[in-house]
Amino acid sequence: MKRLTFLFILACNAALAQTETIRGTITDVESKVPLIGATVILLDSDPIIGASTDIDGKFKLENVAVGRCDIKVSYLGYNPAVLSGLVLTSGKELVLNIELEEQVTQKDEVVVSASREKEKPMNSMSTVSARVFSTEEADRFAGARQDVSRMASNFAGIRSANDAQNDIVIRGNSPLGLLWRLDGVDVPNPNHFGNMGATGGPVSMLNGNVLANSDFMTSAFPSEYGNAVSGVFDLKLRSGNNEKHQFLGQLGFNGVELGAEGPFSKKQGSSYLINYRYSTLGLLGLMGLDFGTGSAIPQYQDLNFKVRFPTKKAGIFEAFGMGGISSINLLASEEKDTANYNLYGRGDSDVRNKNLLGVVGFTHTYILPKNAYTKFTLAASSIVNRNVVDSLDSERSIHDWYRSDFQNHRFQAAFFYKKKFNAKHSLKVGARGSVFYTIMKDSVFNNQWNRYMTLTDFNGVTGLIEPYAQWQWKFDNKWTMNTGVHGQYLTLNNSYSIEPRWGLSWKVTEKHSLSMGYGMHSQMAPMAVYFNVDEDVNGNTTTPNKNLDFVRSQHFVLGYDWSLPNNMRLKAETYYQHIHNAIVDADSSSYSSLNFGGFNADEPERMTNNGTGNNYGLELTFEKFLTKGYYWLLTGSLYDSKYTASDGITRNTAFNGNYVVNALGGYELQLFKNREHKTSNYLLFDLKFTLAGGSRYTPIDEEASALAGEAVYRNDLAFSEQFKPYYRLDVRVGYKRIGRKVTQELAFDIQNVTNKKNPLNKTYNAKENKLVDVNQLGLFPMLLYRINF
């Protein structure tokens, strides 16, 4: 009996003493050369748990208690780094790829404090307006829905354009100005139900379970980025575990997910990572369950994968991909409420929408002698949007109205060479070439002609060439200059742009730093604009917008950063942006491409590059990184966004809310404690409050609308009206249980807890002859269950 009791106690202690492994690789940030003999220590461990890197720069910390942990990495001649708030769960090793920055040594050498990895971007040549983020933040922040775009809307200078979609407005710019890059490949709109030429959608295809830490940039970004005027998401897919097979299952509002990762060969270090998701509502619909949505069930599925094959002499080979299919039918003809105006559809039409997106890429990285390496990327991507829209008359009879089939297939090749000459100087030169094969067909039924009238009819090829060079010069341990140039050439109409970039940072003390940056940036028009067809009554067609030039922008930024004790940080930035060559109506009107996505009027047939715009503002960030179980993030932005169209009048842009304030916080409560080890049960609390200026809108002429039977906008007064201030409160409560080999998490996320009716736009209800506010999402609950093993 005593023996059985003893064995039972041992088993209980083993169950409570959940431990896992932290391992990874440490390299030089510029040359990617492994650092041999670097020291890695688990902070606050007793006895101390530590390791040194081997000849390949690899390290391993074993028997680390699961939960939150901090590690410190140091290497002679390099700035030490601290990674805080890391999450270690049972059944899932924590694999880290850490890059250290070499010191510029001087005769009077000073002591260099360890930098916190959350304070600087992963791209070492970014000087201003850049921030690294983790996918855990997209998981943890209330209201983020595991979506990196919605997570980024909490940062200073950013606001959501629409609660129902994840478009983001960066410093007053249209969401169109954002560049999405995934593992070095420029990708089209990575969202389900997302349109070609746009950058957002209701549900992201970028699965947080497969993403690694990535960069988000909002101004004056380095010269390797082009064809964007507002910001860059530079996303990285993580590599699969190359020593251990691991699995994931997840059930939530966004979908049902299954994931797997593991080694192909432990000896060679090759690995795979794959994740598949299917729409939860779509799956329940297949089971015959009806949630009152009728035919409007969002059907979508997506797949993400990455495989990695390192070799000893030939370099590292990687292949990755992302793909998704989505469709939805919004059939007003089946609605009982004929006044059903909402964010997704209208009460006077049947809409059938189908979208496809696919990205596949191949990369080869080769480490050269003398602190240099090259990377070659080859990729292909496709996005397809198909829509059928039928109108309804007053008797609810269905009539043909609109058909479209938009396809954009892009083939990319990119190459760069990066050389670290010494601790002071680094150079990166490269080029990207893209070939676009575009099919664009859409038409609208003309009642007077009694036939479909062609809007767009194009089938052809064009190319975009983007060479660049960038150079980093560290004068000493305090002063760093990043400079470079980016070029763009569009083969369609021979448009070209030469864009200088420059940044300077000064570390005044160990805690205080100043930075400034400048960048010229340009962006091509959406393909649908270039190939818009102008058709006369005789059926003759022209493409009047084919020779449009790039939209061009200049960014000026000044920043201050104060690294506070106790893992806190205060950051301030002020900026000015001037936009010229904006796309406007060839005739006199208030239309401008700077309002794309802002419920502006229909696009004109003929356009020119005679528009301008100006954005300026001040941003503040005060945050405490997650340590000791809690964090907070306070951000505030004051800004002004104006544009001038072809009528010569300066107006507010659609996105000029003037201010936005975000307050976020969270706490992790350990339910039980053990003498030697943290227990495996946690309660998680997260809160978010947003206050922002109301949406801008164009007033409707009610009398003219009544005569026309549809909304007639006062475009001469475009975006002159503003709704009352927007506010929203989100709450997230979760429970996490860490077992010996399995980690489970249950979370309940409630968005807009107060059910505040925030208006987004105004429309006209012809049946009731009145103006109607289109409100954003009300109270919106979401449930999530996840298991790792």
Coordinates of C-alpha atoms in Angstrom, one line a residue, residues 4-338:
L4 CA 1.3 2.4 -4.3
T5 CA 1.0 5.7 -2.4
F6 CA 4.6 6.6 -3.3
L7 CA 4.1 5.9 -7.0
F8 CA 0.9 7.9 -6.9
I9 CA 2.8 10.9 -5.4
L10 CA 5.5 10.6 -8.1
A11 CA 2.9 10.6 -10.8
C12 CA 1.2 13.6 -9.4
N13 CA 4.4 15.5 -9.1
A14 CA 5.3 14.6 -12.7
A15 CA 1.9 15.9 -13.9
L16 CA 2.4 19.2 -12.0
A17 CA 5.9 19.6 -13.1
Q18 CA 5.1 20.4 -16.7
T19 CA 8.2 21.4 -18.6
E20 CA 9.1 22.0 -22.2
T21 CA 12.0 22.9 -24.3
I22 CA 13.1 26.3 -25.7
R23 CA 15.5 26.1 -28.6
G24 CA 16.6 28.1 -31.6
T25 CA 19.3 29.8 -33.6
I26 CA 21.2 33.0 -33.0
T27 CA 22.6 34.9 -36.0
D28 CA 24.1 38.3 -37.0
V29 CA 21.2 40.6 -38.0
E30 CA 22.9 41.8 -41.1
S31 CA 24.9 38.9 -42.5
K32 CA 22.7 36.0 -41.1
V33 CA 26.0 34.3 -40.1
P34 CA 25.5 32.0 -37.0
L35 CA 27.1 33.3 -33.8
I36 CA 29.1 30.6 -32.1
G37 CA 29.3 30.7 -28.3
A38 CA 26.5 33.1 -27.7
T39 CA 25.0 32.8 -24.2
V40 CA 21.3 32.2 -23.6
I41 CA 20.0 32.5 -20.0
L42 CA 16.5 31.9 -18.7
L43 CA 15.9 34.9 -16.4
D44 CA 14.7 34.3 -12.8
S45 CA 15.5 30.6 -13.0
D46 CA 16.8 28.9 -9.8
P47 CA 19.0 27.1 -10.4
I48 CA 20.0 29.0 -13.5
I49 CA 19.1 27.4 -16.8
G50 CA 21.3 28.4 -19.6
A51 CA 23.2 27.3 -22.7
S52 CA 25.7 28.4 -25.3
T53 CA 25.3 28.2 -29.1
D54 CA 27.1 25.5 -31.1
I55 CA 29.0 25.8 -34.4
D56 CA 25.7 26.3 -36.2
G57 CA 24.5 29.0 -33.8
K58 CA 21.9 26.6 -32.2
F59 CA 21.0 26.4 -28.5
K60 CA 18.6 24.4 -26.4
L61 CA 17.1 25.1 -22.9
E62 CA 15.5 21.9 -21.6
N63 CA 13.2 21.3 -18.6
V64 CA 11.8 24.8 -18.6
A65 CA 8.6 25.2 -16.6
V66 CA 5.6 26.0 -18.9
G67 CA 4.0 29.5 -18.7
R68 CA 5.4 32.9 -19.3
C69 CA 9.2 33.3 -19.3
D70 CA 12.0 35.8 -20.2
I71 CA 15.4 35.0 -21.8
K72 CA 18.5 37.1 -22.2
V73 CA 20.9 36.6 -25.1
S74 CA 24.5 38.0 -25.1
Y75 CA 27.6 37.7 -27.3
L76 CA 30.9 39.5 -27.0
G77 CA 31.0 42.6 -29.2
Y78 CA 27.2 42.5 -29.8
N79 CA 24.3 44.3 -28.2
P80 CA 22.6 41.9 -25.7
A81 CA 18.8 41.3 -26.1
V82 CA 16.0 40.4 -23.8
L83 CA 12.9 38.5 -25.0
S84 CA 10.2 39.0 -22.5
G85 CA 6.7 37.5 -22.1
L86 CA 7.4 34.4 -24.1
V87 CA 4.7 31.7 -23.9
L88 CA 5.8 28.1 -23.3
T89 CA 3.0 25.5 -23.4
S90 CA 3.1 21.8 -23.0
G91 CA 3.0 19.7 -26.2
K92 CA 4.7 22.6 -28.2
E93 CA 8.3 23.4 -28.1
L94 CA 9.2 27.1 -28.4
V95 CA 11.5 27.6 -31.4
L96 CA 13.2 31.0 -31.7
N97 CA 15.3 32.7 -34.4
I98 CA 17.2 35.5 -32.7
E99 CA 19.3 38.1 -34.4
L100 CA 21.9 40.3 -32.6
E101 CA 23.3 43.6 -33.7
E102 CA 27.1 44.1 -33.6
Q103 CA 28.4 47.1 -31.6
V104 CA 30.5 49.8 -33.1
T105 CA 33.4 49.7 -30.6
Q106 CA 35.2 52.8 -29.6
K107 CA 38.3 53.6 -27.5
D108 CA 36.1 54.8 -24.6
E109 CA 33.7 51.9 -24.6
V110 CA 30.5 52.2 -22.7
V111 CA 28.3 49.6 -21.1
V112 CA 25.4 48.7 -23.4
S113 CA 22.1 47.7 -21.8
A114 CA 20.1 44.9 -23.2
S115 CA 17.5 46.0 -25.7
R116 CA 13.9 44.7 -25.5
E117 CA 13.0 43.0 -28.7
K118 CA 9.5 44.6 -28.8
E119 CA 11.0 48.1 -29.1
K120 CA 12.6 47.7 -32.6
P121 CA 11.4 46.2 -35.9
M122 CA 12.9 43.1 -37.4
N123 CA 14.0 45.0 -40.5
S124 CA 17.3 46.6 -39.2
M125 CA 17.1 49.3 -41.9
S126 CA 13.8 50.7 -40.7
T127 CA 14.4 54.0 -38.8
V128 CA 10.9 55.5 -38.2
S129 CA 7.3 54.5 -38.0
A130 CA 7.9 50.7 -37.8
R131 CA 6.9 48.2 -35.2
V132 CA 7.3 44.5 -34.7
F133 CA 4.3 42.5 -33.7
S134 CA 3.6 38.9 -32.6
T135 CA 0.6 36.8 -33.6
E136 CA 0.0 36.3 -29.9
E137 CA -1.1 39.9 -29.8
A138 CA -3.7 39.2 -32.5
D139 CA -4.8 36.3 -30.3
R140 CA -4.7 38.3 -27.0
F141 CA -6.1 41.7 -27.8
A142 CA -9.8 42.0 -27.2
G143 CA -11.7 42.5 -30.5
A144 CA -8.7 41.5 -32.7
R145 CA -10.4 38.2 -33.9
Q146 CA -7.0 36.6 -34.5
D147 CA -6.6 39.1 -37.4
V148 CA -3.3 41.0 -37.8
S149 CA -5.1 43.9 -39.5
R150 CA -7.6 44.3 -36.7
M151 CA -4.7 43.9 -34.2
A152 CA -2.8 46.7 -35.9
S153 CA -5.8 49.1 -35.6
N154 CA -4.8 49.5 -32.0
F155 CA -1.4 51.1 -32.9
A156 CA -0.9 54.9 -33.0
G157 CA -2.0 56.5 -36.3
I158 CA -4.2 53.6 -37.3
R159 CA -8.0 53.2 -37.3
S160 CA -10.4 50.7 -38.7
A161 CA -12.3 51.8 -41.8
N162 CA -15.3 49.5 -41.1
D163 CA -16.1 47.2 -38.2
A164 CA -17.4 44.5 -40.7
Q165 CA -14.1 44.5 -42.6
N166 CA -10.4 44.6 -41.7
D167 CA -9.4 47.5 -43.9
I168 CA -7.2 49.9 -42.0
V169 CA -6.7 53.6 -42.4
I170 CA -3.0 54.7 -41.9
R171 CA -2.6 58.3 -41.0
G172 CA -5.7 59.4 -43.0
N173 CA -4.7 57.4 -46.1
S174 CA -7.1 55.2 -48.1
P175 CA -6.7 51.5 -47.3
L176 CA -5.7 51.1 -50.9
G177 CA -2.2 52.5 -50.1
L178 CA -1.2 49.4 -48.1
L179 CA 1.3 46.8 -49.3
W180 CA 1.0 43.1 -48.2
R181 CA 4.2 41.1 -48.3
L182 CA 4.5 37.5 -47.3
D183 CA 7.9 35.8 -47.0
G184 CA 9.3 38.3 -49.5
V185 CA 6.4 38.0 -52.0
D186 CA 4.0 40.9 -52.7
V187 CA 0.6 39.3 -52.4
P188 CA -2.9 40.4 -53.5
N189 CA -5.7 41.1 -51.0
P190 CA -5.3 38.2 -48.5
N191 CA -8.8 38.2 -47.2
H192 CA -11.9 36.2 -47.8
F193 CA -14.6 38.1 -49.8
G194 CA -11.9 40.7 -50.6
N195 CA -12.0 42.5 -53.9
M196 CA -9.1 42.8 -56.4
G197 CA -7.4 46.2 -56.0
A198 CA -8.6 46.5 -52.3
T199 CA -6.6 45.5 -49.2
G200 CA -9.3 44.3 -46.8
G201 CA -12.2 41.9 -46.2
P202 CA -14.4 40.4 -43.5
V203 CA -12.2 37.4 -42.7
S204 CA -8.4 37.2 -43.1
M205 CA -6.8 34.2 -44.8
L206 CA -3.5 34.9 -42.9
N207 CA -3.8 32.3 -40.2
G208 CA -2.1 33.5 -36.9
N209 CA -1.2 29.9 -36.0
V210 CA 1.4 29.8 -38.9
L211 CA 2.7 33.4 -38.7
A212 CA 6.0 34.4 -37.0
N213 CA 6.9 37.8 -35.6
S214 CA 6.6 40.4 -38.4
D215 CA 6.9 44.1 -39.1
F216 CA 4.3 46.8 -39.6
M217 CA 5.4 50.1 -41.1
T218 CA 3.4 53.3 -41.5
S219 CA 5.7 55.8 -43.2
A220 CA 9.1 56.4 -44.8
F221 CA 9.8 52.7 -45.1
P222 CA 13.1 51.3 -46.5
S223 CA 13.8 51.2 -50.2
E224 CA 13.2 47.5 -50.6
Y225 CA 9.5 48.2 -50.4
G226 CA 7.6 49.8 -53.3
N227 CA 4.2 50.2 -54.9
A228 CA 2.6 51.6 -51.7
V229 CA 2.0 55.1 -50.3
S230 CA 0.7 54.5 -46.8
G231 CA 2.1 51.4 -45.1
V232 CA 3.6 47.9 -45.3
F233 CA 2.7 44.6 -43.7
D234 CA 5.9 42.5 -44.0
L235 CA 4.7 39.1 -42.7
K236 CA 6.8 36.0 -42.1
L237 CA 5.6 32.4 -42.0
R238 CA 7.2 30.5 -39.3
S239 CA 9.0 27.2 -40.0
G240 CA 7.7 23.9 -38.7
N241 CA 9.3 22.1 -35.8
N242 CA 12.3 20.2 -37.2
E243 CA 12.6 17.8 -34.2
K244 CA 9.2 17.0 -33.0
H245 CA 5.7 16.4 -34.6
Q246 CA 3.0 18.7 -33.2
F247 CA -0.7 19.1 -33.9
L248 CA -3.4 21.7 -33.4
G249 CA -7.1 21.8 -33.4
Q250 CA -9.3 24.9 -33.1
L251 CA -13.0 25.7 -33.2
G252 CA -14.3 29.2 -33.2
F253 CA -16.4 31.7 -35.0
N254 CA -13.8 32.2 -37.7
G255 CA -13.7 28.5 -38.6
V256 CA -12.8 25.0 -37.7
E257 CA -9.0 24.5 -38.0
L258 CA -6.6 21.6 -38.1
G259 CA -2.8 22.0 -38.1
A260 CA 0.3 19.9 -38.1
E261 CA 4.0 20.4 -38.2
G262 CA 7.2 18.4 -37.8
P263 CA 10.4 17.1 -39.3
F264 CA 10.9 15.4 -42.6
S265 CA 14.4 14.5 -41.4
K266 CA 15.7 15.3 -37.9
K267 CA 19.3 14.8 -39.1
Q268 CA 19.0 17.3 -42.0
G269 CA 16.7 19.7 -40.1
S270 CA 14.0 19.8 -42.8
S271 CA 10.5 20.5 -41.7
Y272 CA 6.8 21.0 -42.8
L273 CA 4.0 23.2 -41.5
I274 CA 0.4 23.1 -42.7
N275 CA -2.9 24.5 -41.5
Y276 CA -6.4 24.1 -42.9
R277 CA -9.6 26.0 -42.0
Y278 CA -13.3 25.7 -43.0
S279 CA -16.0 28.2 -42.2
T280 CA -17.9 27.3 -39.0
L281 CA -21.3 28.7 -40.3
G282 CA -20.7 27.0 -43.6
L283 CA -20.0 23.7 -41.9
L284 CA -23.1 24.0 -39.7
G285 CA -25.1 24.9 -42.8
L286 CA -23.9 21.6 -44.5
M287 CA -25.3 19.8 -41.4
G288 CA -28.7 21.4 -42.0
L289 CA -28.6 23.9 -39.1
D290 CA -30.2 27.2 -39.8
F291 CA -29.2 30.3 -37.8
G292 CA -31.6 32.7 -39.4
T293 CA -29.3 33.8 -42.2
G294 CA -31.2 32.2 -45.0
S295 CA -29.1 31.9 -48.1
A296 CA -26.6 34.4 -46.7
I297 CA -24.2 31.9 -45.3
P298 CA -20.5 32.8 -45.6
Q299 CA -18.8 29.8 -47.2
Y300 CA -15.0 29.9 -47.1
Q301 CA -12.0 27.7 -46.6
D302 CA -8.3 28.3 -46.7
L303 CA -4.9 26.5 -46.5
N304 CA -1.5 27.7 -45.4
F305 CA 1.8 25.7 -45.7
K306 CA 5.5 26.0 -45.6
V307 CA 8.3 23.4 -46.1
R308 CA 12.0 24.0 -45.4
F309 CA 15.1 22.1 -46.6
P310 CA 18.4 23.3 -45.3
T311 CA 21.6 21.9 -46.8
K312 CA 25.2 22.1 -45.7
K313 CA 26.6 23.4 -48.9
A314 CA 23.8 24.4 -51.3
G315 CA 21.9 26.8 -49.0
I316 CA 18.4 26.8 -47.7
F317 CA 15.4 25.9 -49.9
E318 CA 11.9 26.8 -48.9
A319 CA 8.4 26.6 -50.4
F320 CA 5.3 28.1 -49.1
G321 CA 1.7 28.9 -50.1
M322 CA -1.6 30.4 -49.1
G323 CA -5.0 29.8 -50.8
G324 CA -8.6 30.4 -50.1
I325 CA -12.1 30.1 -51.6
S326 CA -15.1 32.2 -50.4
S327 CA -18.7 32.7 -51.6
I328 CA -21.9 34.2 -50.3
N329 CA -25.4 34.9 -51.7
L330 CA -27.2 38.1 -50.4
L331 CA -30.7 37.6 -51.8
A332 CA -33.0 40.5 -51.1
S333 CA -35.7 38.7 -53.0
E334 CA -35.9 36.2 -50.1
E335 CA -35.9 38.8 -47.4
K336 CA -39.2 39.4 -45.6
D337 CA -38.0 42.8 -44.5
T338 CA -37.8 44.9 -47.7

